[in-house]
PDB file of C-alpha atoms in Angstrom:
ATOM      1  CA  UNK A 267     -61.446  29.784 -55.670  1.00  0.00           C
ATOM      2  CA  UNK A 268     -64.493  29.783 -53.012  1.00  0.00           C
ATOM      3  CA  UNK A 269     -64.095  26.258 -51.619  1.00  0.00           C
ATOM      4  CA  UNK A 270     -67.465  24.345 -51.327  1.00  0.00           C
ATOM      5  CA  UNK A 271     -68.281  22.143 -48.532  1.00  0.00           C
ATOM      6  CA  UNK A 272     -67.052  18.535 -48.801  1.00  0.00           C
ATOM      7  CA  UNK A 273     -63.578  19.626 -50.124  1.00  0.00           C
ATOM      8  CA  UNK A 274     -62.158  19.923 -46.528  1.00  0.00           C
ATOM      9  CA  UNK A 275     -61.588  17.874 -43.861  1.00  0.00           C
ATOM     10  CA  UNK A 276     -62.983  18.577 -40.229  1.00  0.00           C
ATOM     11  CA  UNK A 277     -59.646  19.420 -38.817  1.00  0.00           C
ATOM     12  CA  UNK A 278     -58.903  21.524 -41.703  1.00  0.00           C
ATOM     13  CA  UNK A 279     -61.693  23.585 -41.870  1.00  0.00           C
ATOM     14  CA  UNK A 280     -62.061  24.060 -38.231  1.00  0.00           C
ATOM     15  CA  UNK A 281     -58.326  25.140 -37.953  1.00  0.00           C
ATOM     16  CA  UNK A 282     -59.042  27.742 -40.627  1.00  0.00           C
ATOM     17  CA  UNK A 283     -62.140  29.138 -38.831  1.00  0.00           C
ATOM     18  CA  UNK A 284     -59.985  29.797 -35.577  1.00  0.00           C
ATOM     19  CA  UNK A 285     -57.123  31.490 -37.362  1.00  0.00           C
ATOM     20  CA  UNK A 286     -59.770  33.361 -39.646  1.00  0.00           C
ATOM     21  CA  UNK A 287     -61.962  34.658 -36.659  1.00  0.00           C
ATOM     22  CA  UNK A 288     -58.900  35.640 -34.451  1.00  0.00           C
ATOM     23  CA  UNK A 289     -57.227  37.514 -37.451  1.00  0.00           C
ATOM     24  CA  UNK A 290     -60.620  39.289 -38.411  1.00  0.00           C
ATOM     25  CA  UNK A 291     -61.481  40.326 -34.996  1.00  0.00           C
ATOM     26  CA  UNK A 292     -58.009  41.838 -34.857  1.00  0.00           C
ATOM     27  CA  UNK A 293     -58.396  43.544 -38.222  1.00  0.00           C
ATOM     28  CA  UNK A 294     -61.798  44.931 -36.945  1.00  0.00           C
ATOM     29  CA  UNK A 295     -59.912  46.654 -34.051  1.00  0.00           C
ATOM     30  CA  UNK A 296     -57.569  48.187 -36.216  1.00  0.00           C
ATOM     31  CA  UNK A 297     -59.741  49.345 -38.666  1.00  0.00           C
ATOM     32  CA  UNK A 298     -62.039  51.049 -35.849  1.00  0.00           C
ATOM     33  CA  UNK A 299     -58.709  52.596 -34.845  1.00  0.00           C
ATOM     34  CA  UNK A 300     -57.557  53.854 -38.255  1.00  0.00           C
ATOM     35  CA  UNK A 301     -60.800  54.729 -39.914  1.00  0.00           C
ATOM     36  CA  UNK A 302     -61.173  58.118 -41.310  1.00  0.00           C
ATOM     37  CA  UNK A 303     -64.344  59.776 -42.197  1.00  0.00           C
ATOM     38  CA  UNK A 304     -63.883  59.513 -45.924  1.00  0.00           C
ATOM     39  CA  UNK A 305     -63.186  55.782 -45.701  1.00  0.00           C
ATOM     40  CA  UNK A 306     -66.667  55.007 -44.335  1.00  0.00           C
ATOM     41  CA  UNK A 307     -68.659  55.321 -47.439  1.00  0.00           C
ATOM     42  CA  UNK A 308     -65.466  54.059 -49.587  1.00  0.00           C
ATOM     43  CA  UNK A 309     -65.884  50.634 -47.305  1.00  0.00           C
ATOM     44  CA  UNK A 310     -69.267  50.474 -48.645  1.00  0.00           C
ATOM     45  CA  UNK A 311     -68.334  51.340 -52.364  1.00  0.00           C
ATOM     46  CA  UNK A 312     -65.335  48.899 -52.402  1.00  0.00           C
ATOM     47  CA  UNK A 313     -67.687  46.064 -50.909  1.00  0.00           C
ATOM     48  CA  UNK A 314     -70.194  46.680 -53.746  1.00  0.00           C
ATOM     49  CA  UNK A 315     -67.667  46.741 -56.523  1.00  0.00           C
ATOM     50  CA  UNK A 316     -65.767  43.561 -55.383  1.00  0.00           C
ATOM     51  CA  UNK A 317     -68.917  41.905 -55.131  1.00  0.00           C
ATOM     52  CA  UNK A 318     -69.986  43.128 -58.472  1.00  0.00           C
ATOM     53  CA  UNK A 319     -66.677  42.357 -60.139  1.00  0.00           C
ATOM     54  CA  UNK A 320     -66.420  38.911 -58.767  1.00  0.00           C
ATOM     55  CA  UNK A 321     -69.397  37.895 -60.461  1.00  0.00           C
ATOM     56  CA  UNK A 322     -67.581  38.654 -63.604  1.00  0.00           C
ATOM     57  CA  UNK A 323     -65.912  35.533 -64.857  1.00  0.00           C
ATOM     58  CA  UNK A 324     -63.434  36.209 -67.802  1.00  0.00           C
ATOM     59  CA  UNK A 325     -62.212  33.050 -69.586  1.00  0.00           C
ATOM     60  CA  UNK A 326     -58.568  31.940 -69.349  1.00  0.00           C
ATOM     61  CA  UNK A 327     -56.802  28.983 -71.037  1.00  0.00           C
ATOM     62  CA  UNK A 328     -58.421  25.560 -71.431  1.00  0.00           C
ATOM     63  CA  UNK A 329     -62.047  25.930 -70.768  1.00  0.00           C
ATOM     64  CA  UNK A 330     -61.444  27.737 -67.231  1.00  0.00           C
ATOM     65  CA  UNK A 331     -62.548  31.057 -66.056  1.00  0.00           C
ATOM     66  CA  UNK A 332     -61.209  33.411 -63.355  1.00  0.00           C
ATOM     67  CA  UNK A 333     -62.647  36.508 -61.644  1.00  0.00           C
ATOM     68  CA  UNK A 334     -61.012  39.442 -59.655  1.00  0.00           C
ATOM     69  CA  UNK A 335     -60.161  38.536 -56.148  1.00  0.00           C
ATOM     70  CA  UNK A 336     -59.933  42.188 -55.470  1.00  0.00           C
ATOM     71  CA  UNK A 337     -57.889  41.874 -52.135  1.00  0.00           C
ATOM     72  CA  UNK A 338     -54.839  44.004 -53.255  1.00  0.00           C
ATOM     73  CA  UNK A 339     -57.644  46.436 -54.691  1.00  0.00           C
ATOM     74  CA  UNK A 340     -59.259  47.162 -51.473  1.00  0.00           C
ATOM     75  CA  UNK A 341     -56.143  47.022 -49.456  1.00  0.00           C
ATOM     76  CA  UNK A 342     -54.412  49.771 -51.669  1.00  0.00           C
ATOM     77  CA  UNK A 343     -57.382  51.993 -51.368  1.00  0.00           C
ATOM     78  CA  UNK A 344     -58.454  51.066 -47.692  1.00  0.00           C
ATOM     79  CA  UNK A 345     -55.327  49.870 -46.145  1.00  0.00           C
ATOM     80  CA  UNK A 346     -54.830  46.163 -45.117  1.00  0.00           C
ATOM     81  CA  UNK A 347     -57.093  46.027 -42.259  1.00  0.00           C
ATOM     82  CA  UNK A 348     -60.224  47.457 -43.610  1.00  0.00           C
ATOM     83  CA  UNK A 349     -59.349  45.745 -46.940  1.00  0.00           C
ATOM     84  CA  UNK A 350     -59.355  42.428 -45.115  1.00  0.00           C
ATOM     85  CA  UNK A 351     -62.858  43.441 -43.593  1.00  0.00           C
ATOM     86  CA  UNK A 352     -64.395  44.421 -46.876  1.00  0.00           C
ATOM     87  CA  UNK A 353     -63.344  41.070 -48.479  1.00  0.00           C
ATOM     88  CA  UNK A 354     -64.572  39.172 -45.391  1.00  0.00           C
ATOM     89  CA  UNK A 355     -67.963  40.808 -45.814  1.00  0.00           C
ATOM     90  CA  UNK A 356     -68.174  39.993 -49.346  1.00  0.00           C
ATOM     91  CA  UNK A 357     -67.255  36.198 -48.583  1.00  0.00           C
ATOM     92  CA  UNK A 358     -69.836  35.888 -45.898  1.00  0.00           C
ATOM     93  CA  UNK A 359     -72.608  37.421 -48.076  1.00  0.00           C
ATOM     94  CA  UNK A 360     -71.689  35.320 -51.238  1.00  0.00           C
ATOM     95  CA  UNK A 361     -71.786  32.092 -48.938  1.00  0.00           C
ATOM     96  CA  UNK A 362     -74.961  32.655 -47.089  1.00  0.00           C
ATOM     97  CA  UNK A 363     -77.095  34.380 -49.872  1.00  0.00           C
ATOM     98  CA  UNK A 364     -75.576  32.796 -52.881  1.00  0.00           C
ATOM     99  CA  UNK A 365     -74.280  29.622 -51.876  1.00  0.00           C
ATOM    100  CA  UNK A 366     -70.680  30.753 -53.158  1.00  0.00           C
ATOM    101  CA  UNK A 367     -68.203  28.698 -51.209  1.00  0.00           C
ATOM    102  CA  UNK A 368     -69.257  26.489 -48.402  1.00  0.00           C
ATOM    103  CA  UNK A 369     -70.371  27.486 -44.817  1.00  0.00           C
ATOM    104  CA  UNK A 370     -67.853  24.782 -43.178  1.00  0.00           C
ATOM    105  CA  UNK A 371     -65.371  26.053 -45.645  1.00  0.00           C
ATOM    106  CA  UNK A 372     -66.023  29.832 -45.036  1.00  0.00           C
ATOM    107  CA  UNK A 373     -63.258  30.172 -42.520  1.00  0.00           C
ATOM    108  CA  UNK A 374     -60.842  28.702 -45.134  1.00  0.00           C
ATOM    109  CA  UNK A 375     -62.077  31.083 -47.885  1.00  0.00           C
ATOM    110  CA  UNK A 376     -61.792  33.787 -45.447  1.00  0.00           C
ATOM    111  CA  UNK A 377     -58.187  32.916 -44.569  1.00  0.00           C
ATOM    112  CA  UNK A 378     -57.135  32.389 -48.067  1.00  0.00           C
ATOM    113  CA  UNK A 379     -58.718  35.313 -49.855  1.00  0.00           C
ATOM    114  CA  UNK A 380     -59.385  37.900 -47.306  1.00  0.00           C
ATOM    115  CA  UNK A 381     -56.348  37.391 -45.125  1.00  0.00           C
ATOM    116  CA  UNK A 382     -53.444  35.696 -47.248  1.00  0.00           C
ATOM    117  CA  UNK A 383     -54.854  37.216 -50.398  1.00  0.00           C
ATOM    118  CA  UNK A 384     -55.521  40.706 -48.931  1.00  0.00           C
ATOM    119  CA  UNK A 385     -53.164  41.381 -46.213  1.00  0.00           C
ATOM    120  CA  UNK A 386     -50.317  39.454 -47.828  1.00  0.00           C
ATOM    121  CA  UNK A 387     -50.968  41.415 -51.276  1.00  0.00           C
ATOM    122  CA  UNK A 388     -50.662  44.377 -49.260  1.00  0.00           C
ATOM    123  CA  UNK A 389     -47.422  43.662 -47.953  1.00  0.00           C
ATOM    124  CA  UNK A 390     -45.864  42.862 -51.480  1.00  0.00           C
ATOM    125  CA  UNK A 391     -47.365  46.091 -52.445  1.00  0.00           C
ATOM    126  CA  UNK A 392     -45.856  48.079 -49.786  1.00  0.00           C
ATOM    127  CA  UNK A 393     -42.332  46.892 -50.449  1.00  0.00           C
ATOM    128  CA  UNK A 394     -42.512  47.442 -54.050  1.00  0.00           C
ATOM    129  CA  UNK A 395     -44.414  51.018 -53.510  1.00  0.00           C
ATOM    130  CA  UNK A 396     -41.557  52.074 -51.427  1.00  0.00           C
ATOM    131  CA  UNK A 397     -38.520  50.609 -53.887  1.00  0.00           C
ATOM    132  CA  UNK A 398     -40.130  52.571 -56.973  1.00  0.00           C
ATOM    133  CA  UNK A 399     -41.732  55.560 -55.548  1.00  0.00           C
ATOM    134  CA  UNK A 400     -45.154  57.336 -55.614  1.00  0.00           C
ATOM    135  CA  UNK A 401     -46.379  57.024 -58.945  1.00  0.00           C
ATOM    136  CA  UNK A 402     -44.623  54.397 -60.705  1.00  0.00           C
ATOM    137  CA  UNK A 403     -44.571  52.137 -57.605  1.00  0.00           C
ATOM    138  CA  UNK A 404     -48.340  52.331 -57.247  1.00  0.00           C
ATOM    139  CA  UNK A 405     -48.965  50.777 -60.600  1.00  0.00           C
ATOM    140  CA  UNK A 406     -45.958  48.445 -60.462  1.00  0.00           C
ATOM    141  CA  UNK A 407     -46.574  47.532 -57.005  1.00  0.00           C
ATOM    142  CA  UNK A 408     -50.220  46.766 -57.603  1.00  0.00           C
ATOM    143  CA  UNK A 409     -49.661  44.682 -60.635  1.00  0.00           C
ATOM    144  CA  UNK A 410     -47.011  42.229 -58.849  1.00  0.00           C
ATOM    145  CA  UNK A 411     -49.171  42.248 -55.490  1.00  0.00           C
ATOM    146  CA  UNK A 412     -52.276  41.545 -57.411  1.00  0.00           C
ATOM    147  CA  UNK A 413     -50.784  38.704 -59.286  1.00  0.00           C
ATOM    148  CA  UNK A 414     -48.975  37.054 -56.238  1.00  0.00           C
ATOM    149  CA  UNK A 415     -52.027  37.597 -54.110  1.00  0.00           C
ATOM    150  CA  UNK A 416     -54.068  35.349 -56.339  1.00  0.00           C
ATOM    151  CA  UNK A 417     -51.287  32.700 -56.737  1.00  0.00           C
ATOM    152  CA  UNK A 418     -50.454  32.465 -53.272  1.00  0.00           C
ATOM    153  CA  UNK A 419     -54.214  32.396 -52.153  1.00  0.00           C
ATOM    154  CA  UNK A 420     -54.783  29.493 -54.434  1.00  0.00           C
ATOM    155  CA  UNK A 421     -51.510  28.002 -53.127  1.00  0.00           C
ATOM    156  CA  UNK A 422     -52.845  27.994 -49.589  1.00  0.00           C
ATOM    157  CA  UNK A 423     -56.019  26.614 -50.861  1.00  0.00           C
ATOM    158  CA  UNK A 424     -53.894  23.554 -52.517  1.00  0.00           C
ATOM    159  CA  UNK A 425     -52.298  23.129 -48.884  1.00  0.00           C
ATOM    160  CA  UNK A 426     -55.694  22.963 -47.113  1.00  0.00           C
ATOM    161  CA  UNK A 427     -56.886  20.552 -50.004  1.00  0.00           C
ATOM    162  CA  UNK A 428     -53.587  18.301 -49.382  1.00  0.00           C
ATOM    163  CA  UNK A 429     -54.140  18.429 -45.462  1.00  0.00           C
ATOM    164  CA  UNK A 430     -57.510  17.324 -45.990  1.00  0.00           C
ATOM    165  CA  UNK A 431     -56.522  14.197 -47.824  1.00  0.00           C
ATOM    166  CA  UNK A 432     -58.564  15.700 -50.847  1.00  0.00           C
ATOM    167  CA  UNK A 433     -55.651  15.613 -53.254  1.00  0.00           C
ATOM    168  CA  UNK A 434     -52.065  15.118 -53.042  1.00  0.00           C
ATOM    169  CA  UNK A 435     -49.885  18.388 -52.612  1.00  0.00           C
ATOM    170  CA  UNK A 436     -47.676  17.077 -55.639  1.00  0.00           C
ATOM    171  CA  UNK A 437     -50.607  17.191 -57.801  1.00  0.00           C
ATOM    172  CA  UNK A 438     -52.937  19.818 -56.384  1.00  0.00           C
ATOM    173  CA  UNK A 439     -50.341  22.527 -55.823  1.00  0.00           C
ATOM    174  CA  UNK A 440     -48.952  22.941 -58.860  1.00  0.00           C
ATOM    175  CA  UNK A 441     -52.244  22.481 -60.657  1.00  0.00           C
ATOM    176  CA  UNK A 442     -53.632  25.219 -58.318  1.00  0.00           C
ATOM    177  CA  UNK A 443     -50.384  27.646 -58.753  1.00  0.00           C
ATOM    178  CA  UNK A 444     -50.288  27.038 -62.413  1.00  0.00           C
ATOM    179  CA  UNK A 445     -54.240  28.162 -63.552  1.00  0.00           C
ATOM    180  CA  UNK A 446     -54.109  30.866 -61.066  1.00  0.00           C
ATOM    181  CA  UNK A 447     -50.929  32.269 -62.504  1.00  0.00           C
ATOM    182  CA  UNK A 448     -52.771  32.831 -65.453  1.00  0.00           C
ATOM    183  CA  UNK A 449     -55.938  33.950 -63.732  1.00  0.00           C
ATOM    184  CA  UNK A 450     -53.391  36.267 -61.682  1.00  0.00           C
ATOM    185  CA  UNK A 451     -52.809  38.275 -64.901  1.00  0.00           C
ATOM    186  CA  UNK A 452     -56.435  39.222 -65.209  1.00  0.00           C
ATOM    187  CA  UNK A 453     -56.181  40.213 -61.528  1.00  0.00           C
ATOM    188  CA  UNK A 454     -53.204  42.468 -62.358  1.00  0.00           C
ATOM    189  CA  UNK A 455     -54.748  44.066 -65.326  1.00  0.00           C
ATOM    190  CA  UNK A 456     -58.129  44.768 -63.581  1.00  0.00           C
ATOM    191  CA  UNK A 457     -56.246  46.100 -60.395  1.00  0.00           C
ATOM    192  CA  UNK A 458     -53.775  48.414 -62.300  1.00  0.00           C
ATOM    193  CA  UNK A 459     -56.650  49.780 -64.302  1.00  0.00           C
ATOM    194  CA  UNK A 460     -58.899  50.556 -61.469  1.00  0.00           C
ATOM    195  CA  UNK A 461     -56.208  52.291 -59.476  1.00  0.00           C
ATOM    196  CA  UNK A 462     -54.813  54.180 -62.346  1.00  0.00           C
ATOM    197  CA  UNK A 463     -58.585  55.617 -62.966  1.00  0.00           C
ATOM    198  CA  UNK A 464     -58.822  56.562 -59.106  1.00  0.00           C
ATOM    199  CA  UNK A 465     -55.307  57.916 -59.368  1.00  0.00           C
ATOM    200  CA  UNK A 466     -56.453  60.213 -62.095  1.00  0.00           C
ATOM    201  CA  UNK A 467     -59.865  61.358 -60.757  1.00  0.00           C
ATOM    202  CA  UNK A 468     -59.517  60.973 -57.127  1.00  0.00           C
ATOM    203  CA  UNK A 469     -55.995  60.344 -55.791  1.00  0.00           C
ATOM    204  CA  UNK A 470     -56.653  61.381 -52.410  1.00  0.00           C
ATOM    205  CA  UNK A 471     -58.696  58.216 -51.953  1.00  0.00           C
ATOM    206  CA  UNK A 472     -55.552  55.962 -52.117  1.00  0.00           C
ATOM    207  CA  UNK A 473     -54.521  54.629 -48.566  1.00  0.00           C
ATOM    208  CA  UNK A 474     -51.040  53.728 -49.481  1.00  0.00           C
ATOM    209  CA  UNK A 475     -50.354  57.208 -51.191  1.00  0.00           C
ATOM    210  CA  UNK A 476     -47.202  58.310 -49.210  1.00  0.00           C
ATOM    211  CA  UNK A 477     -47.479  61.984 -48.222  1.00  0.00           C
ATOM    212  CA  UNK A 478     -51.124  62.359 -48.489  1.00  0.00           C
ATOM    213  CA  UNK A 479     -53.052  63.365 -45.239  1.00  0.00           C
ATOM    214  CA  UNK A 480     -55.122  59.968 -45.282  1.00  0.00           C
ATOM    215  CA  UNK A 481     -52.010  58.024 -44.544  1.00  0.00           C
ATOM    216  CA  UNK A 482     -53.128  56.693 -41.400  1.00  0.00           C
TER     217      UNK A 482
ATOM    218  CA  UNK B  54     -65.966  61.432 -50.361  1.00  0.00           C
ATOM    219  CA  UNK B  55     -68.986  63.605 -50.816  1.00  0.00           C
ATOM    220  CA  UNK B  56     -72.569  62.367 -51.900  1.00  0.00           C
ATOM    221  CA  UNK B  57     -71.870  62.739 -55.681  1.00  0.00           C
ATOM    222  CA  UNK B  58     -68.454  60.290 -55.246  1.00  0.00           C
ATOM    223  CA  UNK B  59     -70.523  57.821 -53.517  1.00  0.00           C
ATOM    224  CA  UNK B  60     -73.335  57.902 -56.312  1.00  0.00           C
ATOM    225  CA  UNK B  61     -70.807  57.584 -58.948  1.00  0.00           C
ATOM    226  CA  UNK B  62     -68.960  54.668 -57.341  1.00  0.00           C
ATOM    227  CA  UNK B  63     -72.310  52.847 -56.548  1.00  0.00           C
ATOM    228  CA  UNK B  64     -73.183  53.344 -60.133  1.00  0.00           C
ATOM    229  CA  UNK B  65     -70.027  51.702 -61.574  1.00  0.00           C
ATOM    230  CA  UNK B  66     -70.377  48.898 -59.271  1.00  0.00           C
ATOM    231  CA  UNK B  67     -74.192  48.313 -60.410  1.00  0.00           C
ATOM    232  CA  UNK B  68     -73.299  48.702 -63.996  1.00  0.00           C
ATOM    233  CA  UNK B  69     -70.789  45.976 -63.657  1.00  0.00           C
ATOM    234  CA  UNK B  70     -73.407  43.692 -61.457  1.00  0.00           C
ATOM    235  CA  UNK B  71     -76.338  44.436 -63.739  1.00  0.00           C
ATOM    236  CA  UNK B  72     -75.046  44.701 -67.307  1.00  0.00           C
ATOM    237  CA  UNK B  73     -71.758  42.706 -67.247  1.00  0.00           C
ATOM    238  CA  UNK B  74     -72.962  39.512 -64.969  1.00  0.00           C
ATOM    239  CA  UNK B  75     -74.838  38.083 -67.681  1.00  0.00           C
ATOM    240  CA  UNK B  76     -72.002  38.215 -70.037  1.00  0.00           C
ATOM    241  CA  UNK B  77     -69.694  36.419 -67.492  1.00  0.00           C
ATOM    242  CA  UNK B  78     -68.036  33.258 -68.757  1.00  0.00           C
ATOM    243  CA  UNK B  79     -69.670  30.096 -67.587  1.00  0.00           C
ATOM    244  CA  UNK B  80     -66.551  27.962 -67.731  1.00  0.00           C
ATOM    245  CA  UNK B  81     -65.410  26.254 -64.656  1.00  0.00           C
ATOM    246  CA  UNK B  82     -63.243  28.447 -62.143  1.00  0.00           C
ATOM    247  CA  UNK B  83     -59.684  27.678 -61.271  1.00  0.00           C
ATOM    248  CA  UNK B  84     -60.419  25.470 -58.380  1.00  0.00           C
ATOM    249  CA  UNK B  85     -63.425  23.578 -60.083  1.00  0.00           C
ATOM    250  CA  UNK B  86     -61.287  22.746 -63.091  1.00  0.00           C
ATOM    251  CA  UNK B  87     -58.481  21.306 -60.867  1.00  0.00           C
ATOM    252  CA  UNK B  88     -61.307  19.493 -58.887  1.00  0.00           C
ATOM    253  CA  UNK B  89     -62.676  17.875 -62.238  1.00  0.00           C
ATOM    254  CA  UNK B  90     -59.518  17.379 -63.555  1.00  0.00           C
ATOM    255  CA  UNK B  91     -58.087  15.554 -60.493  1.00  0.00           C
ATOM    256  CA  UNK B  92     -61.190  13.586 -59.782  1.00  0.00           C
ATOM    257  CA  UNK B  93     -62.393  15.200 -56.498  1.00  0.00           C
ATOM    258  CA  UNK B  94     -65.296  17.432 -57.613  1.00  0.00           C
ATOM    259  CA  UNK B  95     -67.629  14.455 -56.513  1.00  0.00           C
ATOM    260  CA  UNK B  96     -66.827  15.440 -52.962  1.00  0.00           C
ATOM    261  CA  UNK B  97     -68.079  19.093 -53.172  1.00  0.00           C
ATOM    262  CA  UNK B  98     -71.321  17.726 -54.775  1.00  0.00           C
ATOM    263  CA  UNK B  99     -72.886  16.122 -51.574  1.00  0.00           C
ATOM    264  CA  UNK B 100     -75.056  19.341 -50.996  1.00  0.00           C
ATOM    265  CA  UNK B 101     -74.439  21.915 -48.617  1.00  0.00           C
ATOM    266  CA  UNK B 102     -75.310  22.038 -44.998  1.00  0.00           C
ATOM    267  CA  UNK B 103     -77.541  24.556 -45.583  1.00  0.00           C
ATOM    268  CA  UNK B 104     -79.587  26.193 -48.421  1.00  0.00           C
ATOM    269  CA  UNK B 105     -79.023  29.691 -49.403  1.00  0.00           C
ATOM    270  CA  UNK B 106     -81.848  31.876 -50.900  1.00  0.00           C
ATOM    271  CA  UNK B 107     -80.371  32.486 -54.362  1.00  0.00           C
ATOM    272  CA  UNK B 108     -78.215  29.678 -55.189  1.00  0.00           C
ATOM    273  CA  UNK B 109     -75.697  30.423 -58.027  1.00  0.00           C
ATOM    274  CA  UNK B 110     -76.889  33.933 -58.311  1.00  0.00           C
ATOM    275  CA  UNK B 111     -79.982  33.030 -60.357  1.00  0.00           C
ATOM    276  CA  UNK B 112     -82.878  34.649 -58.817  1.00  0.00           C
ATOM    277  CA  UNK B 113     -85.677  32.610 -58.120  1.00  0.00           C
ATOM    278  CA  UNK B 114     -88.943  32.453 -60.244  1.00  0.00           C
ATOM    279  CA  UNK B 115     -87.647  34.025 -63.300  1.00  0.00           C
ATOM    280  CA  UNK B 116     -87.764  32.223 -66.867  1.00  0.00           C
ATOM    281  CA  UNK B 117     -84.816  34.361 -68.391  1.00  0.00           C
ATOM    282  CA  UNK B 118     -81.650  33.113 -66.589  1.00  0.00           C
ATOM    283  CA  UNK B 119     -79.530  36.098 -67.782  1.00  0.00           C
ATOM    284  CA  UNK B 120     -82.176  38.455 -66.489  1.00  0.00           C
ATOM    285  CA  UNK B 121     -82.232  36.472 -62.968  1.00  0.00           C
ATOM    286  CA  UNK B 122     -78.099  36.716 -62.997  1.00  0.00           C
ATOM    287  CA  UNK B 123     -78.562  40.395 -63.474  1.00  0.00           C
ATOM    288  CA  UNK B 124     -81.259  41.019 -60.957  1.00  0.00           C
ATOM    289  CA  UNK B 125     -79.296  38.996 -58.422  1.00  0.00           C
ATOM    290  CA  UNK B 126     -75.949  41.091 -59.161  1.00  0.00           C
ATOM    291  CA  UNK B 127     -78.126  44.111 -59.025  1.00  0.00           C
ATOM    292  CA  UNK B 128     -79.702  43.468 -55.731  1.00  0.00           C
ATOM    293  CA  UNK B 129     -76.497  41.811 -54.109  1.00  0.00           C
ATOM    294  CA  UNK B 130     -74.734  44.990 -55.041  1.00  0.00           C
ATOM    295  CA  UNK B 131     -77.007  47.279 -53.326  1.00  0.00           C
ATOM    296  CA  UNK B 132     -77.124  45.130 -49.902  1.00  0.00           C
ATOM    297  CA  UNK B 133     -73.372  44.568 -49.826  1.00  0.00           C
ATOM    298  CA  UNK B 134     -73.099  48.331 -49.997  1.00  0.00           C
ATOM    299  CA  UNK B 135     -75.128  48.867 -47.350  1.00  0.00           C
ATOM    300  CA  UNK B 136     -73.375  46.224 -45.435  1.00  0.00           C
ATOM    301  CA  UNK B 137     -70.045  47.512 -45.892  1.00  0.00           C
ATOM    302  CA  UNK B 138     -71.290  51.063 -45.392  1.00  0.00           C
ATOM    303  CA  UNK B 139     -73.124  50.047 -42.131  1.00  0.00           C
ATOM    304  CA  UNK B 140     -70.262  48.080 -40.567  1.00  0.00           C
ATOM    305  CA  UNK B 141     -67.992  50.860 -41.409  1.00  0.00           C
ATOM    306  CA  UNK B 142     -70.356  53.426 -39.667  1.00  0.00           C
ATOM    307  CA  UNK B 143     -70.453  51.113 -36.455  1.00  0.00           C
ATOM    308  CA  UNK B 144     -66.895  50.910 -36.118  1.00  0.00           C
ATOM    309  CA  UNK B 145     -66.393  54.564 -36.591  1.00  0.00           C
ATOM    310  CA  UNK B 146     -68.737  55.154 -33.993  1.00  0.00           C
ATOM    311  CA  UNK B 147     -67.393  52.793 -31.626  1.00  0.00           C
ATOM    312  CA  UNK B 148     -64.053  54.441 -31.793  1.00  0.00           C
ATOM    313  CA  UNK B 149     -65.714  57.903 -31.410  1.00  0.00           C
TER     314      UNK B 149
END
């Protein structure tokens, strides 16, 4: 759902830039405060993995494809702030080098995917993780949060398109949410698969793992 | 994370980017599909305000498009690894 230039009106992309710049600035500050030694290389690995995984479009129904967003995956491993920073790096890189998402629309893409999708997704994950407990909670929380992260990010994208006068809200919101409800199933599947693997081989790398020494 | 973990993680990312990216579906993504169905795709086709060096993940100058995608994936993965690692190191340094 990388928005290209031309879809958004100036008032919309400019507003999104202001919100994104402020929020990511705050996330950078928080990340610097919370960053543990072991998270430093993990931020590199997660940037690389999410970039790579976002290249893999999988087919969904009706001639449409989707790819991993990775926001919940990054946030569960790195925490919401560092997760948002990683997603932002990937989005800037994709925009500048690969023309994936517009430059004017970059602020909106950061808002939808790195902020709403990642931090919003983490909030959902955190609630469910607490309700269901450690092991089961990680998988249930990650699955549900991953699905919602994609649907909510897509809905924000639809709102921006509607604010811009590009497409009426009554049309673009159900269309975007509907198609991303399907893509979200892929997001949930991949997120849980990767997290289950990490839970097995290196559970200490999971940020949200209650009781672990790397909680902060 | 020790050196072995880092190398393992990077190898997994590179395998995804190099070997799987040429197999990715070329169908339009969710937003593109909605834009086409509801008639606003043209708005996004007026050209961007700038030209990026490797548009659409196709490395320029290569005849084989699948190989051009794989190379872009490989290079991109290594560079973004460096950016993520570098930024994290900077943030860590600032704190200490």
